[in-house]
GROMACS .gro file of N, CA and C in nm:
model
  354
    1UNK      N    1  -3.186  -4.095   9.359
    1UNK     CA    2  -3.101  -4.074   9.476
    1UNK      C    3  -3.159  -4.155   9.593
    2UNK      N    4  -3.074  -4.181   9.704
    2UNK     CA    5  -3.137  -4.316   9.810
    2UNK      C    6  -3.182  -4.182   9.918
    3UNK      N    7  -3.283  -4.288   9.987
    3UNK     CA    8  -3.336  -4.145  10.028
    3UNK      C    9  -3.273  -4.164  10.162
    4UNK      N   10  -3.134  -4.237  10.189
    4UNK     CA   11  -3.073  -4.250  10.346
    4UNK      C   12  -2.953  -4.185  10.299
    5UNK      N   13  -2.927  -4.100  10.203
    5UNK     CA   14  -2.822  -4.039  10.131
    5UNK      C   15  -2.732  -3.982  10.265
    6UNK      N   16  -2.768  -3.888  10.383
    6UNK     CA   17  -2.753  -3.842  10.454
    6UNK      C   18  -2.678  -3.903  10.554
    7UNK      N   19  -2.720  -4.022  10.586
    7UNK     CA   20  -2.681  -4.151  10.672
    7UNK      C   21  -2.551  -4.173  10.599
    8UNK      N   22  -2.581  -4.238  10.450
    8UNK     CA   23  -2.473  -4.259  10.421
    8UNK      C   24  -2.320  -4.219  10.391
    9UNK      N   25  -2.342  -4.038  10.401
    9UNK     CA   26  -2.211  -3.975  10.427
    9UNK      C   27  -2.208  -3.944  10.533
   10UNK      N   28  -2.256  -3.995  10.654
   10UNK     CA   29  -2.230  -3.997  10.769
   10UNK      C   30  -2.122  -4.123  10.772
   11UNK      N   31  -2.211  -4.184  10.779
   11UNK     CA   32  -2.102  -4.346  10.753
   11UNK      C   33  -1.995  -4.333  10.695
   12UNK      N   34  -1.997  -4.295  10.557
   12UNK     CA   35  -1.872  -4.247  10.478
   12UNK      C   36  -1.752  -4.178  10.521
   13UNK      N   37  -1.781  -4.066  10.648
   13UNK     CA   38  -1.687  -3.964  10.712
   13UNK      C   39  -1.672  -4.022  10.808
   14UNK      N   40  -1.720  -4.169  10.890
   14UNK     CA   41  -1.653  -4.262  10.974
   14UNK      C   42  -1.568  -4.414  10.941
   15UNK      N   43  -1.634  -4.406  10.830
   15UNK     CA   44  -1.524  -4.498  10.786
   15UNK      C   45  -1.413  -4.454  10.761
   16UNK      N   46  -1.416  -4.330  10.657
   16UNK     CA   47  -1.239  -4.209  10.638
   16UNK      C   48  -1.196  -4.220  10.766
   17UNK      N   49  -1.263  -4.204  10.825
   17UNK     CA   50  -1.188  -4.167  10.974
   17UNK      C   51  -1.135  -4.302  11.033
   18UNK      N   52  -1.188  -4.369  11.061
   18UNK     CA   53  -1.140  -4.497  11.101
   18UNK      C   54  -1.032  -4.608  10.985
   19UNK      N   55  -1.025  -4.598  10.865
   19UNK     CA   56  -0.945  -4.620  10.788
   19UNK      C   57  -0.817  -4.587  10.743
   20UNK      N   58  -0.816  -4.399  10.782
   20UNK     CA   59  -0.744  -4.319  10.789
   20UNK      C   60  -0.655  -4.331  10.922
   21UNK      N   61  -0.717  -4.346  11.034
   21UNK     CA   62  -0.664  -4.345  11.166
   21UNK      C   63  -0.595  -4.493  11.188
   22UNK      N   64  -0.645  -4.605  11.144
   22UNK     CA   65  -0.621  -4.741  11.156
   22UNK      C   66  -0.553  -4.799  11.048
   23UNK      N   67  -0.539  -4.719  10.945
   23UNK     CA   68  -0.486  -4.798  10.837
   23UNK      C   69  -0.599  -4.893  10.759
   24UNK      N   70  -0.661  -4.949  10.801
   24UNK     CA   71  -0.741  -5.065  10.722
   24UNK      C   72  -0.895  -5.079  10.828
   25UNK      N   73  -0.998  -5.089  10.788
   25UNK     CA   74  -1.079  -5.214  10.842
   25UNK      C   75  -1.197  -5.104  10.842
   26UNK      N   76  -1.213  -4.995  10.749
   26UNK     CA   77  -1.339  -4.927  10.744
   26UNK      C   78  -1.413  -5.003  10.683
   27UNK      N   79  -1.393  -5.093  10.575
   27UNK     CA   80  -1.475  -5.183  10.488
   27UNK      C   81  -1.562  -5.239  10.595
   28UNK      N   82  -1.579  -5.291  10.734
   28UNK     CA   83  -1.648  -5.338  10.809
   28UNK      C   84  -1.764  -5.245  10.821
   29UNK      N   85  -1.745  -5.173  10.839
   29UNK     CA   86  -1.812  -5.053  10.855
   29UNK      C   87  -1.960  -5.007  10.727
   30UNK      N   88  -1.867  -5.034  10.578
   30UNK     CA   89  -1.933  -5.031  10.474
   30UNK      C   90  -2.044  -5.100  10.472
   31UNK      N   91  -1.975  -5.208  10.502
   31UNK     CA   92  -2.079  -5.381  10.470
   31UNK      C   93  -2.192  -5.365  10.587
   32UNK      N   94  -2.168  -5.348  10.697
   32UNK     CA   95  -2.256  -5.329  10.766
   32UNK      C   96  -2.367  -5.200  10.716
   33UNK      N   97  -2.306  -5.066  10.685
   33UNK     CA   98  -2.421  -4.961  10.643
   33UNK      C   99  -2.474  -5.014  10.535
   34UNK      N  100  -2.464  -5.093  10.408
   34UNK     CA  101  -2.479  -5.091  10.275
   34UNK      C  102  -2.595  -5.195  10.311
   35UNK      N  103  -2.590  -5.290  10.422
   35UNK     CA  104  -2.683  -5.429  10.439
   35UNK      C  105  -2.783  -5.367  10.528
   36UNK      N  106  -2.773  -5.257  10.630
   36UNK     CA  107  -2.863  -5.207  10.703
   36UNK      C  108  -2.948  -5.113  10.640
   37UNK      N  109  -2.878  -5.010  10.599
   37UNK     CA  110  -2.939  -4.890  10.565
   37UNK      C  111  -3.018  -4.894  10.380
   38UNK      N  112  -2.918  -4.948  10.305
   38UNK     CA  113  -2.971  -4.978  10.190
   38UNK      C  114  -3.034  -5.110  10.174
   39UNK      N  115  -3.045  -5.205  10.235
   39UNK     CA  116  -3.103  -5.310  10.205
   39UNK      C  117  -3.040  -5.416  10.130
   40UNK      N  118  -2.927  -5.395  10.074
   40UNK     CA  119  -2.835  -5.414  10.005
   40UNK      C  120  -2.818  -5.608  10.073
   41UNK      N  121  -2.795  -5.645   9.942
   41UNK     CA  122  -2.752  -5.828   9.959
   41UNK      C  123  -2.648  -5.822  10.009
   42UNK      N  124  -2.588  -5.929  10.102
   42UNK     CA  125  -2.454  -5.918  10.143
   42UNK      C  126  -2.376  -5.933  10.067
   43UNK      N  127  -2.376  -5.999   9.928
   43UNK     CA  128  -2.309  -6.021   9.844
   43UNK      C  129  -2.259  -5.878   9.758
   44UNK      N  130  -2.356  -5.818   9.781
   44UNK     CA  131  -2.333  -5.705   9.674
   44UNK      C  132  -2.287  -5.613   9.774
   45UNK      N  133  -2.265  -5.604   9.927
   45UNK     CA  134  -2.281  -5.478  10.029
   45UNK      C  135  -2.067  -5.492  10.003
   46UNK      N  136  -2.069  -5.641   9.996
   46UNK     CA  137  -1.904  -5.702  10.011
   46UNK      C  138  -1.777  -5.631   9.905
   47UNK      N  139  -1.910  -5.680   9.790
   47UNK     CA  140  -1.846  -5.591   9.665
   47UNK      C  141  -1.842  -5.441   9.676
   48UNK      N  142  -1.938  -5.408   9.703
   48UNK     CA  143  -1.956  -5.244   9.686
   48UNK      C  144  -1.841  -5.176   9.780
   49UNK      N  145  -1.829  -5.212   9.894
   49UNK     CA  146  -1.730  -5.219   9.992
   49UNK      C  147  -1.588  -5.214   9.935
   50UNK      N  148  -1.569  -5.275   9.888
   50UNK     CA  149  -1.448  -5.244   9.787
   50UNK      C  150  -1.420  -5.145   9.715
   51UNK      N  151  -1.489  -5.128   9.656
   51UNK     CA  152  -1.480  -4.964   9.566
   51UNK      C  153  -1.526  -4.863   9.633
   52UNK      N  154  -1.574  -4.863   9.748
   52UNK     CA  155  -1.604  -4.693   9.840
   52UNK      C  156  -1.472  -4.704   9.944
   53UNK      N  157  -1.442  -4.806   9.956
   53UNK     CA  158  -1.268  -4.807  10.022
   53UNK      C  159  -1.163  -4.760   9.908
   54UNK      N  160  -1.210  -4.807   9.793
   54UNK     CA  161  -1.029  -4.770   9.723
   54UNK      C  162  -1.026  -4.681   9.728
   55UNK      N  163  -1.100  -4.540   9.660
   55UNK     CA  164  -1.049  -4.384   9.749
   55UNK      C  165  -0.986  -4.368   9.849
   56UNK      N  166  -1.023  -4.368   9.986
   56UNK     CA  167  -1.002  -4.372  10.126
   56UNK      C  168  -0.848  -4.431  10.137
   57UNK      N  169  -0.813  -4.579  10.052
   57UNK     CA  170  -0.717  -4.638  10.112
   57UNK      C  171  -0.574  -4.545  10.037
   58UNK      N  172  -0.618  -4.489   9.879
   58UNK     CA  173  -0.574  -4.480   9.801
   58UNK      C  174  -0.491  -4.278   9.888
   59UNK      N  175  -0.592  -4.227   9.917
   59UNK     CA  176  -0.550  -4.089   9.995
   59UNK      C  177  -0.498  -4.129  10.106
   60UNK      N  178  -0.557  -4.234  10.251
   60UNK     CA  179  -0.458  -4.257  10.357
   60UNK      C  180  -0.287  -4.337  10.298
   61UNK      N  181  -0.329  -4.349  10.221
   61UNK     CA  182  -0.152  -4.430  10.164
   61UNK      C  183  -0.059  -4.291  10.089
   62UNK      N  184  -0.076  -4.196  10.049
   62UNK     CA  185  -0.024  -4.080  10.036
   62UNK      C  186   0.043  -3.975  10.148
   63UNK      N  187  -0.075  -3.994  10.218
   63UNK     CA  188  -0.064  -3.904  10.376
   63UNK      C  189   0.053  -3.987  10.432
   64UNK      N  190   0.046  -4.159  10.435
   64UNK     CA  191   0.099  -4.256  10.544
   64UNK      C  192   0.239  -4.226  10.448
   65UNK      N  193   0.247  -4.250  10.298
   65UNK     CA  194   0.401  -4.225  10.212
   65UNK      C  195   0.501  -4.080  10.234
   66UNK      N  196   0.369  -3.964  10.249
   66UNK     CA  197   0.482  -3.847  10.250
   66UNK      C  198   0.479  -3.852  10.410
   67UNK      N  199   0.439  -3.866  10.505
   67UNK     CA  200   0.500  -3.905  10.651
   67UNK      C  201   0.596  -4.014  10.694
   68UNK      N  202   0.639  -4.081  10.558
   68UNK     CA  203   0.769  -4.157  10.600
   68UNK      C  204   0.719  -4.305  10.658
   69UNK      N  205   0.572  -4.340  10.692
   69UNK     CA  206   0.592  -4.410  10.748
   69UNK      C  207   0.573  -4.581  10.674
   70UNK      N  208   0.575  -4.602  10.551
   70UNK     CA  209   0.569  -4.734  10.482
   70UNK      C  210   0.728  -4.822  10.496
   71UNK      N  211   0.645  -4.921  10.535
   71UNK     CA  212   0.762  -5.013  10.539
   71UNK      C  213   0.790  -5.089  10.410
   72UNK      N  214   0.844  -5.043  10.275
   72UNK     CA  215   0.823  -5.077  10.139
   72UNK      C  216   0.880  -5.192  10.133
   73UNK      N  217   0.968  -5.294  10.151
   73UNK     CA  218   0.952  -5.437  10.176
   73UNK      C  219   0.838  -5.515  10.212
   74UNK      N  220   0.814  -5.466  10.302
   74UNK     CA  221   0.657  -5.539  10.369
   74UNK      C  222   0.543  -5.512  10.298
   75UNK      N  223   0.537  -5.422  10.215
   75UNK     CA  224   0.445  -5.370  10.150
   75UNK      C  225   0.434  -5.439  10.003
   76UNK      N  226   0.599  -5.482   9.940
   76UNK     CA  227   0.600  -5.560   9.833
   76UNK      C  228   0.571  -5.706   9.853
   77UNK      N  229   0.551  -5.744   9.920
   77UNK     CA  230   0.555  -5.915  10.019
   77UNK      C  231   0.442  -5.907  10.000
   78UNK      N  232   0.362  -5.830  10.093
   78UNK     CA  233   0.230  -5.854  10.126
   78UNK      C  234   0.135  -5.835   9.971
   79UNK      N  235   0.195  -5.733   9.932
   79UNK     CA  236   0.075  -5.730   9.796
   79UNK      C  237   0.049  -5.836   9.738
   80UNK      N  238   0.168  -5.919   9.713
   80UNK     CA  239   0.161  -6.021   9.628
   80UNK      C  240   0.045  -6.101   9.699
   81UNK      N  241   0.061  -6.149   9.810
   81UNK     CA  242  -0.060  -6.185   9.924
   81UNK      C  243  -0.159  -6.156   9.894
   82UNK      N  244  -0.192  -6.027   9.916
   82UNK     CA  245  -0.317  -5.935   9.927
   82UNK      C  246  -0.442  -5.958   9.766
   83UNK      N  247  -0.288  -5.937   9.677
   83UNK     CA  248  -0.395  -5.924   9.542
   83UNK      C  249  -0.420  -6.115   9.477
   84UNK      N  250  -0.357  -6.179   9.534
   84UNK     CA  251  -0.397  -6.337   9.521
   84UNK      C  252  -0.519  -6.342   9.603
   85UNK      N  253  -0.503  -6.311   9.737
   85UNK     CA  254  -0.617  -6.323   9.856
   85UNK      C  255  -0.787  -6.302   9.760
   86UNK      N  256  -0.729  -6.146   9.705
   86UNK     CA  257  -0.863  -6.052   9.726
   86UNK      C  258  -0.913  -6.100   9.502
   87UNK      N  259  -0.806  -6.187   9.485
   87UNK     CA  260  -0.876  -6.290   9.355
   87UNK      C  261  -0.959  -6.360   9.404
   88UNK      N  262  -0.899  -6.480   9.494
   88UNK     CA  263  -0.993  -6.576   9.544
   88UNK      C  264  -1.066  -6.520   9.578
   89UNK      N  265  -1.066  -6.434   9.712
   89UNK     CA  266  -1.246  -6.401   9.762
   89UNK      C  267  -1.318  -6.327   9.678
   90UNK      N  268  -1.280  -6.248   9.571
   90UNK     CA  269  -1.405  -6.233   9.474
   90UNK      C  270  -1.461  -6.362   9.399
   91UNK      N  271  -1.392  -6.488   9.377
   91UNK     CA  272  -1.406  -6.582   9.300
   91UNK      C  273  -1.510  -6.658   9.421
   92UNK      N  274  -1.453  -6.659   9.502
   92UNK     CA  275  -1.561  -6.715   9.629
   92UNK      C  276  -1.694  -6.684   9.638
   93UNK      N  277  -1.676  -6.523   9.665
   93UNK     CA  278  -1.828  -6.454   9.677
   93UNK      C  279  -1.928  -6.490   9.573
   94UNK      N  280  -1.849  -6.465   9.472
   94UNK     CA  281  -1.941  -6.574   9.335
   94UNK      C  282  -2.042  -6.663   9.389
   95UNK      N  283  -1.955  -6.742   9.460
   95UNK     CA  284  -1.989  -6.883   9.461
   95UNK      C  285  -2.084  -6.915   9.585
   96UNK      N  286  -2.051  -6.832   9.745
   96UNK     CA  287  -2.121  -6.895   9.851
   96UNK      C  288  -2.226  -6.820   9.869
   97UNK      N  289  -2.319  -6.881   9.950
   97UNK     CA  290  -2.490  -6.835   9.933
   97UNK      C  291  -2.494  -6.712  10.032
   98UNK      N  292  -2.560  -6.640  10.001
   98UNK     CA  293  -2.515  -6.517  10.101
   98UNK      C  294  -2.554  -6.505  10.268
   99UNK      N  295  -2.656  -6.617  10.307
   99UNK     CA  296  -2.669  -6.667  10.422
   99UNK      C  297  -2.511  -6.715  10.475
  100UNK      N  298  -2.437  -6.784  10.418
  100UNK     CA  299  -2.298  -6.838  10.457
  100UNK      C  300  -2.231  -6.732  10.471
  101UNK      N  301  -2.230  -6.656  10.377
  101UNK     CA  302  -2.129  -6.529  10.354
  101UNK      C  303  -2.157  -6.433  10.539
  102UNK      N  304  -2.287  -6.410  10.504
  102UNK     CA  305  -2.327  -6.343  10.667
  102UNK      C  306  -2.259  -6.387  10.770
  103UNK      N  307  -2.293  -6.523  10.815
  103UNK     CA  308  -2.234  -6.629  10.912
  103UNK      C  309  -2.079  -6.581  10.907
  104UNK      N  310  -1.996  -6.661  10.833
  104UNK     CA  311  -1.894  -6.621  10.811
  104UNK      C  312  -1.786  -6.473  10.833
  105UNK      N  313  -1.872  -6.382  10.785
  105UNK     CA  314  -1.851  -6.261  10.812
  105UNK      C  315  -1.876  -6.193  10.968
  106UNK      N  316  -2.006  -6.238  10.983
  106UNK     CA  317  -2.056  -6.236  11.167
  106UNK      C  318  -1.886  -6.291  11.246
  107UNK      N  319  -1.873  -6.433  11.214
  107UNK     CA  320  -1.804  -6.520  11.296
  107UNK      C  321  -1.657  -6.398  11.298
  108UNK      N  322  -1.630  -6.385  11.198
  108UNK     CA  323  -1.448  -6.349  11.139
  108UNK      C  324  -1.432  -6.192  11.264
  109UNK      N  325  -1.579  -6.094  11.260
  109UNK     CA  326  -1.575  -6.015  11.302
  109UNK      C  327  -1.585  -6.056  11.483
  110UNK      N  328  -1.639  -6.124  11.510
  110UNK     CA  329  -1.690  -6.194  11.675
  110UNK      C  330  -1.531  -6.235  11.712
  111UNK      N  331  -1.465  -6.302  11.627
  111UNK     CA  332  -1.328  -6.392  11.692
  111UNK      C  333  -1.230  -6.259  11.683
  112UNK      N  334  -1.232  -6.154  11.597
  112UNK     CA  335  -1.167  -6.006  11.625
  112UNK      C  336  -1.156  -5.978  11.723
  113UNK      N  337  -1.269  -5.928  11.739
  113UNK     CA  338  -1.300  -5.861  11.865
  113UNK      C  339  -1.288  -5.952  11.959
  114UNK      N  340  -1.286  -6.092  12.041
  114UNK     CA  341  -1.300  -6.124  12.124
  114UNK      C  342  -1.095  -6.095  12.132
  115UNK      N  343  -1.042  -6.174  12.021
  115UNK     CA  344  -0.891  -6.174  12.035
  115UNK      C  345  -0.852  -6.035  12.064
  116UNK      N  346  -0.896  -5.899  11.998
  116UNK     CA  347  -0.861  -5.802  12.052
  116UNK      C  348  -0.830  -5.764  12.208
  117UNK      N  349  -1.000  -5.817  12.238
  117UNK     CA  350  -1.001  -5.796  12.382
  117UNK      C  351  -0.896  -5.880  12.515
  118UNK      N  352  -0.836  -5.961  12.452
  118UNK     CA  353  -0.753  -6.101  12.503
  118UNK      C  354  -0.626  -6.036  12.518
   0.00000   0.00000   0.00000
């Protein structure tokens, strides 16, 4: 057992929450606890991130379906998107050195937030 077990369902009950409340973008959240707290490669914090979200996305999409609120056109569009997207970037992560991956990930999250704030 990790001995930041504690931390990490802390994290866990803020990402639900922020995934749940926002629809998407607790995975930020993941990658960051999984690289801080576990020590975890970015490569592997990216992956892992993925599978402690599909729960989360898989129950907020139930809650968001019996409240009426899916826009099921947009939802068939985009998948097709989404599950091409999320081929390549596993095929990617493969591939870039995890120093790049950081950078990259740093940058994507910095130009967010600055455009948010805009």
């Amino acid at each position: 057992m990790h001995k930041n077990w504690w931390q990490l369902v802390i994290v866990g009950s803020l990402v639900g929450l922020v995934n749940g409340f926002m629809g998407g973008g607790g995975g930020i959240f993941v990658v960051v606890a999984l690289t801080m707290y576990l020590g975890l490669q970015q490569k592997n914090a990216h992956a892992t991130a993925i599978l402690i979200i599909l729960p989360v996305s898989i129950a907020s999409a139930i809650i968001y379906i019996i409240n009426g609120n899916v826009d099921w056109l947009a939802t068939l569009f985009s998948t097709v998107g989404v599950v091409g997207g999320g081929v390549l970037g596993a095929w990617l992560l493969k591939r870039i050195d995890d120093k790049w991956l950081k950078f990259i990930f740093s940058f994507i999250l910095l130009f967010a937030g600055v455009r948010m704030m805009i």
